[in-house]
Coordinates of C-alpha atoms in Angstrom, one line a residue:
M432 CA -14.2 8.2 -24.8
R433 CA -12.8 5.5 -27.1
F434 CA -9.2 5.3 -28.5
W435 CA -6.5 2.9 -29.3
L436 CA -2.9 3.0 -28.1
V437 CA -1.1 1.6 -31.2
N438 CA 2.3 0.4 -32.2
G439 CA 3.7 0.2 -28.7
T440 CA 5.2 -2.7 -26.6
I441 CA 2.7 -3.8 -23.9
H442 CA 3.9 -5.0 -20.5
T443 CA 0.8 -6.5 -18.8
A444 CA 2.6 -7.3 -15.5
V445 CA 1.0 -10.7 -15.4
S446 CA 2.8 -12.2 -18.4
P447 CA 6.6 -12.1 -18.5
E448 CA 6.7 -11.6 -22.2
P449 CA 5.9 -8.2 -23.6
L450 CA 3.3 -8.0 -26.4
R451 CA 3.5 -6.2 -29.7
A452 CA -0.2 -5.3 -29.8
D453 CA -2.6 -2.4 -29.6
L454 CA -4.7 -1.5 -26.6
L455 CA -8.3 -0.2 -26.6
V456 CA -9.5 2.2 -24.0
E457 CA -13.2 2.7 -23.8
N458 CA -15.3 4.4 -21.1
G459 CA -12.4 4.4 -18.7
K460 CA -11.6 0.7 -19.0
I461 CA -9.3 -1.5 -21.0
A462 CA -11.7 -2.9 -23.6
A463 CA -9.4 -5.0 -25.8
I464 CA -5.7 -5.9 -26.4
G465 CA -5.1 -7.0 -30.0
K466 CA -5.3 -5.2 -33.4
A467 CA -6.8 -1.8 -33.7
D468 CA -10.1 -1.8 -35.7
G469 CA -10.3 1.8 -36.5
G470 CA -11.3 5.0 -34.7
T471 CA -9.1 7.4 -32.8
T472 CA -5.5 6.2 -32.3
V473 CA -2.5 7.4 -30.3
D474 CA 0.8 6.4 -31.9
C475 CA 3.1 4.7 -29.4
A476 CA 5.8 3.6 -31.8
D477 CA 9.1 2.9 -30.1
L478 CA 7.4 3.4 -26.7
Q479 CA 6.7 1.0 -23.8
I480 CA 3.2 0.7 -22.3
Y481 CA 2.8 -0.4 -18.7
P482 CA 0.0 -0.6 -16.1
G483 CA -0.1 2.4 -13.8
L484 CA 2.2 1.8 -10.8
V485 CA 0.6 1.0 -7.5
E486 CA 2.1 2.2 -4.1
A487 CA 1.1 -0.2 -1.4
H488 CA 2.1 2.0 1.6
C489 CA 2.5 5.7 1.9
H490 CA 1.2 8.8 3.7
I491 CA 0.6 11.1 0.8
G492 CA -2.3 13.5 1.4
V493 CA -2.4 13.0 5.1
H494 CA 1.3 13.7 6.0
G495 CA 1.7 16.7 3.7
F496 CA 5.0 18.2 2.6
A497 CA 4.8 21.0 5.2
I498 CA 7.3 21.2 8.0
G499 CA 5.9 21.4 11.4
Y500 CA 2.4 20.9 12.8
E501 CA 0.3 22.3 10.0
G502 CA -0.4 19.8 7.3
M503 CA 0.6 16.9 9.5
D504 CA -2.5 14.8 10.0
V505 CA -0.8 11.5 9.9
N506 CA -0.6 10.5 13.7
E507 CA -2.9 11.0 16.6
R508 CA -0.2 11.0 19.3
N509 CA -2.6 11.3 22.2
E510 CA -4.2 7.9 22.3
P511 CA -2.3 4.7 21.3
L512 CA -5.5 2.9 20.3
S513 CA -7.0 5.1 17.6
Q514 CA -8.5 2.5 15.3
Q515 CA -11.6 4.5 14.8
L516 CA -9.7 7.1 12.6
R517 CA -10.2 6.9 8.9
A518 CA -7.7 8.1 6.2
I519 CA -10.5 9.6 4.1
D520 CA -11.2 12.2 6.8
G521 CA -7.7 13.6 6.8
F522 CA -6.8 13.4 3.1
N523 CA -5.9 16.6 1.2
P524 CA -6.4 16.2 -2.6
F525 CA -4.3 19.3 -3.1
D526 CA -1.2 17.9 -1.4
K527 CA 1.7 18.8 -3.6
G528 CA 2.9 15.2 -3.5
I529 CA 0.0 13.9 -5.4
E530 CA 0.9 15.6 -8.7
R531 CA 4.5 14.4 -8.3
T532 CA 3.2 10.9 -7.8
R533 CA 1.1 10.7 -10.9
R534 CA 3.7 12.4 -13.1
A535 CA 6.0 9.5 -12.2
G536 CA 3.3 7.0 -13.4
V537 CA 2.0 6.1 -9.9
T538 CA -1.7 6.1 -10.5
C539 CA -3.0 4.4 -7.4
I540 CA -1.8 4.7 -3.8
A541 CA -2.6 3.2 -0.4
T542 CA -2.4 6.0 2.1
G543 CA -3.3 6.5 5.7
P544 CA -2.1 6.9 9.3
G545 CA 1.5 6.7 10.4
S546 CA 3.1 4.5 13.0
A547 CA 3.0 6.5 16.2
D548 CA 0.0 4.6 17.5
V549 CA -0.4 0.9 18.3
L550 CA -3.7 1.1 16.3
G551 CA -3.7 4.1 14.0
G552 CA -6.8 3.8 11.9
S553 CA -7.8 2.6 8.5
F554 CA -5.8 3.0 5.2
M555 CA -7.6 3.6 1.9
A556 CA -6.7 3.2 -1.8
V557 CA -7.1 6.3 -4.0
K558 CA -6.3 7.3 -7.6
T559 CA -3.7 10.1 -7.8
V560 CA -5.9 12.7 -9.6
G561 CA -9.0 14.7 -8.4
T562 CA -10.2 17.5 -6.3
C563 CA -12.5 15.6 -4.0
V564 CA -11.3 12.5 -2.2
D565 CA -14.7 10.8 -2.4
D566 CA -14.3 10.8 -6.2
M567 CA -10.7 9.5 -6.0
V568 CA -11.4 6.5 -3.8
V569 CA -10.8 3.0 -5.2
K570 CA -11.6 1.3 -1.8
E571 CA -12.3 3.3 1.3
C572 CA -10.9 0.8 3.8
V573 CA -8.1 -1.6 2.6
A574 CA -6.5 -2.3 5.9
M575 CA -6.2 -1.4 9.6
K576 CA -2.9 0.1 10.5
C577 CA -1.1 -1.2 13.6
A578 CA 2.5 -0.6 14.6
F579 CA 5.3 -2.4 16.5
G580 CA 8.8 -1.4 17.4
E581 CA 10.4 1.9 18.3
N582 CA 7.7 4.4 17.0
P583 CA 4.9 3.6 19.6
K584 CA 7.6 3.4 22.3
K585 CA 9.0 6.8 21.4
C586 CA 5.6 8.5 21.1
Y587 CA 4.2 7.1 24.4
Q588 CA 7.3 6.5 26.5
N589 CA 6.2 9.0 29.1
K590 CA 2.5 8.1 28.9
S591 CA 1.6 4.4 28.6
I592 CA 4.2 2.4 26.5
S593 CA 7.9 1.9 27.2
N594 CA 8.6 -1.5 25.7
R595 CA 7.6 -3.9 23.0
M596 CA 5.7 -6.2 25.3
T597 CA 3.3 -3.3 26.2
T598 CA 2.7 -2.6 22.6
A599 CA 1.7 -6.2 21.9
A600 CA -0.4 -6.3 25.0
K601 CA -2.4 -3.2 24.0
L602 CA -3.1 -4.6 20.6
R603 CA -4.2 -7.9 22.1
G604 CA -6.5 -6.1 24.5
A605 CA -8.1 -4.1 21.7
L606 CA -8.7 -7.2 19.6
A607 CA -10.0 -9.2 22.5
K608 CA -12.5 -6.4 23.4
A609 CA -13.7 -6.2 19.8
R610 CA -14.0 -10.0 19.6
D611 CA -16.2 -10.0 22.7
Y612 CA -18.2 -7.1 21.2
L613 CA -18.7 -9.1 18.0
R614 CA -19.7 -12.2 20.0
K615 CA -22.4 -10.2 21.7
I616 CA -23.6 -8.8 18.3
N617 CA -23.8 -12.3 16.9
E618 CA -25.7 -13.6 19.9
A619 CA -28.2 -10.8 19.7
E620 CA -28.8 -11.5 16.0
T621 CA -29.3 -15.2 16.5
S622 CA -31.3 -15.1 19.8
G623 CA -33.0 -11.7 19.4
G624 CA -31.4 -10.3 22.5
K625 CA -30.1 -6.9 23.2
R626 CA -27.1 -5.7 21.2
P627 CA -24.1 -4.3 23.1
D628 CA -23.9 -0.5 23.5
F629 CA -22.3 1.1 20.5
D630 CA -18.5 1.3 20.6
L631 CA -16.8 3.1 17.8
G632 CA -13.4 1.5 18.5
C633 CA -14.8 -2.0 18.5
E634 CA -16.8 -1.2 15.4
A635 CA -13.7 -0.2 13.5
L636 CA -12.1 -3.6 14.2
L637 CA -15.0 -5.7 13.1
P638 CA -13.8 -5.8 9.4
V639 CA -10.5 -7.2 10.7
L640 CA -12.1 -9.9 12.9
R641 CA -14.5 -10.8 10.0
G642 CA -11.5 -11.3 7.7
E643 CA -12.6 -8.5 5.4
I644 CA -9.4 -6.5 5.7
P645 CA -6.0 -7.3 7.2
L646 CA -4.0 -5.7 9.9
K647 CA -1.4 -3.5 8.2
A648 CA 1.5 -4.1 10.6
H649 CA 4.4 -1.6 10.7
A650 CA 7.3 -3.9 11.6
H651 CA 11.0 -3.4 10.9
Q652 CA 12.8 -5.8 13.2
A653 CA 12.5 -9.6 12.8
N654 CA 11.1 -10.0 16.3
D655 CA 8.4 -7.4 15.6
I656 CA 7.6 -9.2 12.4
M657 CA 7.1 -12.5 14.2
T658 CA 5.0 -10.8 17.0
A659 CA 2.7 -9.4 14.3
I660 CA 2.3 -12.9 12.8
R661 CA 1.8 -14.5 16.2
I662 CA -1.0 -12.1 17.2
A663 CA -2.7 -12.5 13.9
K664 CA -2.7 -16.3 14.4
E665 CA -4.0 -15.9 17.9
F666 CA -7.0 -14.0 16.7
G667 CA -7.5 -15.7 13.4
V668 CA -7.1 -12.5 11.4
K669 CA -5.2 -11.5 8.3
V670 CA -2.0 -9.5 8.4
T671 CA 0.4 -7.8 6.0
I672 CA 3.9 -6.8 7.0
E673 CA 4.8 -3.3 6.2
H674 CA 8.5 -2.1 5.8
C675 CA 9.8 -5.6 6.7
T676 CA 13.3 -4.3 7.0
E677 CA 14.7 -7.5 8.5
G678 CA 12.4 -9.7 6.6
H679 CA 15.4 -11.4 4.9
L680 CA 16.4 -12.7 8.3
V681 CA 13.1 -14.6 8.7
A682 CA 12.2 -15.2 5.0
A683 CA 11.4 -18.9 5.5
E684 CA 9.0 -18.1 8.4
L685 CA 7.3 -15.4 6.4
A686 CA 6.9 -17.8 3.4
R687 CA 5.5 -20.5 5.6
A688 CA 3.0 -18.0 7.1
G689 CA 2.0 -16.9 3.6
V690 CA 2.1 -13.3 4.6
P691 CA 2.2 -10.5 2.0
V692 CA 5.1 -8.1 2.6
A693 CA 5.7 -4.5 1.5
V694 CA 9.4 -3.7 1.6
G695 CA 10.8 -0.2 2.1
P696 CA 11.8 2.5 2.3
T697 CA 15.3 1.4 1.7
M698 CA 16.8 4.5 0.0
I699 CA 17.3 6.3 3.4
F700 CA 20.1 6.8 5.9
G701 CA 19.9 4.6 9.0
G702 CA 18.0 7.0 11.2
K703 CA 17.2 4.6 14.0
P704 CA 18.6 1.3 15.3
E705 CA 15.9 -0.9 14.0
L706 CA 16.9 0.0 10.4
G707 CA 20.5 -1.1 10.9
N708 CA 20.0 -4.4 8.9
R709 CA 18.2 -2.8 6.0
S710 CA 19.4 -4.2 2.6
F711 CA 18.5 -3.7 -1.0
E712 CA 18.7 -7.5 -1.3
T713 CA 15.6 -8.0 1.0
P714 CA 13.0 -8.0 -1.8
A715 CA 15.0 -10.5 -3.8
I716 CA 15.5 -12.8 -0.8
L717 CA 11.8 -12.7 0.1
D718 CA 10.8 -13.2 -3.5
R719 CA 13.0 -16.3 -3.9
A720 CA 11.6 -17.6 -0.6
G721 CA 8.1 -17.5 -2.2
C722 CA 6.7 -14.4 -0.4
P723 CA 4.3 -12.0 -2.2
V724 CA 6.5 -8.9 -2.4
S725 CA 5.6 -5.3 -2.9
I726 CA 8.1 -2.5 -2.9
I727 CA 7.2 0.8 -1.3
T728 CA 8.5 4.3 -0.8
D729 CA 6.6 5.2 2.4
A730 CA 6.3 8.6 0.8
P731 CA 7.1 11.3 1.8
V732 CA 9.9 9.4 3.6
I733 CA 11.2 8.7 0.1
P734 CA 9.8 11.0 -2.6
P735 CA 6.9 9.2 -4.3
E736 CA 8.4 9.6 -7.8
F737 CA 11.1 7.2 -6.8
L738 CA 8.9 4.0 -6.6
A739 CA 10.2 2.7 -9.9
L740 CA 13.8 3.6 -8.9
S741 CA 13.3 1.6 -5.7
A742 CA 12.4 -1.4 -7.8
A743 CA 15.4 -0.8 -10.0
F744 CA 17.7 -0.9 -6.9
A745 CA 16.1 -4.3 -6.0
V746 CA 17.0 -5.6 -9.5
K747 CA 20.5 -4.4 -9.1
A748 CA 20.6 -6.3 -5.8
G749 CA 19.5 -9.6 -7.4
M750 CA 15.7 -9.5 -7.9
D751 CA 14.3 -10.8 -11.1
P752 CA 13.3 -7.8 -13.3
F753 CA 9.8 -9.1 -14.1
H754 CA 9.2 -9.8 -10.4
A755 CA 10.4 -6.3 -9.6
L756 CA 7.9 -4.9 -12.0
Q757 CA 5.2 -6.9 -10.4
A758 CA 6.3 -5.6 -7.0
I759 CA 5.1 -2.1 -8.0
T760 CA 2.1 -3.1 -10.1
I761 CA 0.0 -6.3 -9.6
N762 CA 1.5 -7.4 -6.2
P763 CA 0.6 -4.2 -4.4
A764 CA -2.8 -4.4 -6.0
R765 CA -3.3 -7.9 -4.6
H766 CA -1.8 -6.8 -1.3
L767 CA -4.5 -4.1 -1.0
G768 CA -7.4 -6.3 -2.3
I769 CA -8.0 -4.1 -5.4
S770 CA -6.4 -6.3 -8.2
D771 CA -9.8 -6.6 -9.8
R772 CA -9.4 -2.9 -10.9
V773 CA -5.7 -2.0 -11.0
G774 CA -2.2 -3.4 -11.2
S775 CA -2.1 -5.0 -14.6
L776 CA -3.1 -4.4 -18.2
E777 CA -6.0 -6.8 -18.7
V778 CA -9.4 -6.5 -20.3
G779 CA -12.0 -5.1 -17.9
K780 CA -9.6 -3.3 -15.6
D781 CA -9.4 0.4 -15.1
A782 CA -7.5 2.1 -17.9
D783 CA -4.6 3.3 -15.7
I784 CA -1.7 3.3 -18.1
V785 CA 1.9 4.6 -18.2
V786 CA 3.8 5.2 -21.5
T787 CA 7.6 5.5 -21.3
D788 CA 10.4 5.8 -23.8
G789 CA 12.3 2.9 -22.3
D790 CA 12.3 0.3 -19.6
I791 CA 10.3 1.7 -16.7
L792 CA 13.0 0.3 -14.3
N793 CA 15.7 2.2 -16.1
P794 CA 16.3 5.6 -14.3
L795 CA 17.2 7.1 -17.7
S796 CA 13.7 6.4 -19.1
D797 CA 11.2 9.2 -19.2
V798 CA 7.4 9.0 -18.6
K799 CA 5.7 10.3 -21.8
A800 CA 2.1 9.9 -20.9
V801 CA -0.1 8.8 -18.0
Y802 CA -3.8 7.8 -18.2
I803 CA -6.0 7.4 -15.2
D804 CA -9.4 5.9 -15.8
G805 CA -8.7 6.5 -19.5
N806 CA -8.1 10.2 -19.1
A807 CA -4.8 11.7 -20.0
V808 CA -3.3 13.3 -16.9
L809 CA 0.2 13.9 -18.3

């Protein structure tokens, strides 16, 4: 399939200045940005053309919109160290939230386990259209979910965890065990000796220890944020901070650590004490400090169609508008390690495109068309 989007205003998400140009879609990719040279055209006069939005952290497809046990595949709740779980095995392509997500122009999401467990399993990145998850996957494993703070304490308070120190100790123990497992594997490969007995939990952590994926650390309070960074440094692994509610209180420390942050959900009532210092100013403060900032809904905590609105609230609270756009496009793509395919309008990338009748950060603007891999899905 080959066609041009013509006469629109293009927002690439990598250049602050919009372009008056035409965009060529060919074989599911962005093939050119320039002047249409004939063939099929789609007139976008008076319309704005954006990259498909990217959600860096949600639970769509594994949480479900059902109330109660059925449809809730998001947390294990019986074993705090469940790193062997994989989002792909619990994802439901027919989750009602997926259609709502793509209709809002969110074309790629990172979804996976919740935060009940110290180690919850791996997150994946998927496109928001399809009937078989294997065909929707952009990257099957983008991060390993871990959690700090009140959620593991609450889930396991009568079993094995009753304070933050225990959570940290359990994570250290799992990483140390996997590190020793990796050492034995490496020794066997170099000396020809016997490999250690297969351990599924240790195997799941090898991509983390090898630096292939980060720990995706659920952390609201500033002390939990710093614990996540401390443990990552101890083991020489990558980490991203998810939610980062009190990130504005330790913005300088986060910037020095060079840690990507995903801020949200902010459009919620307090709910629990560790959210008491949440602020719509947090993305702006972290952005000005030099942190790579993504904005998230944590859907279904906030409905997934409110991703752009969440960025708009950040602008109202002082964030640069272009940086807010990047926080829901190219920044989350980089956060997830998939920016070679999604997150901006650049030649060679997937043709995930949103067409609107106004500024995408303006709540009064409407989404007029959505393309995923060059196919019209709205």
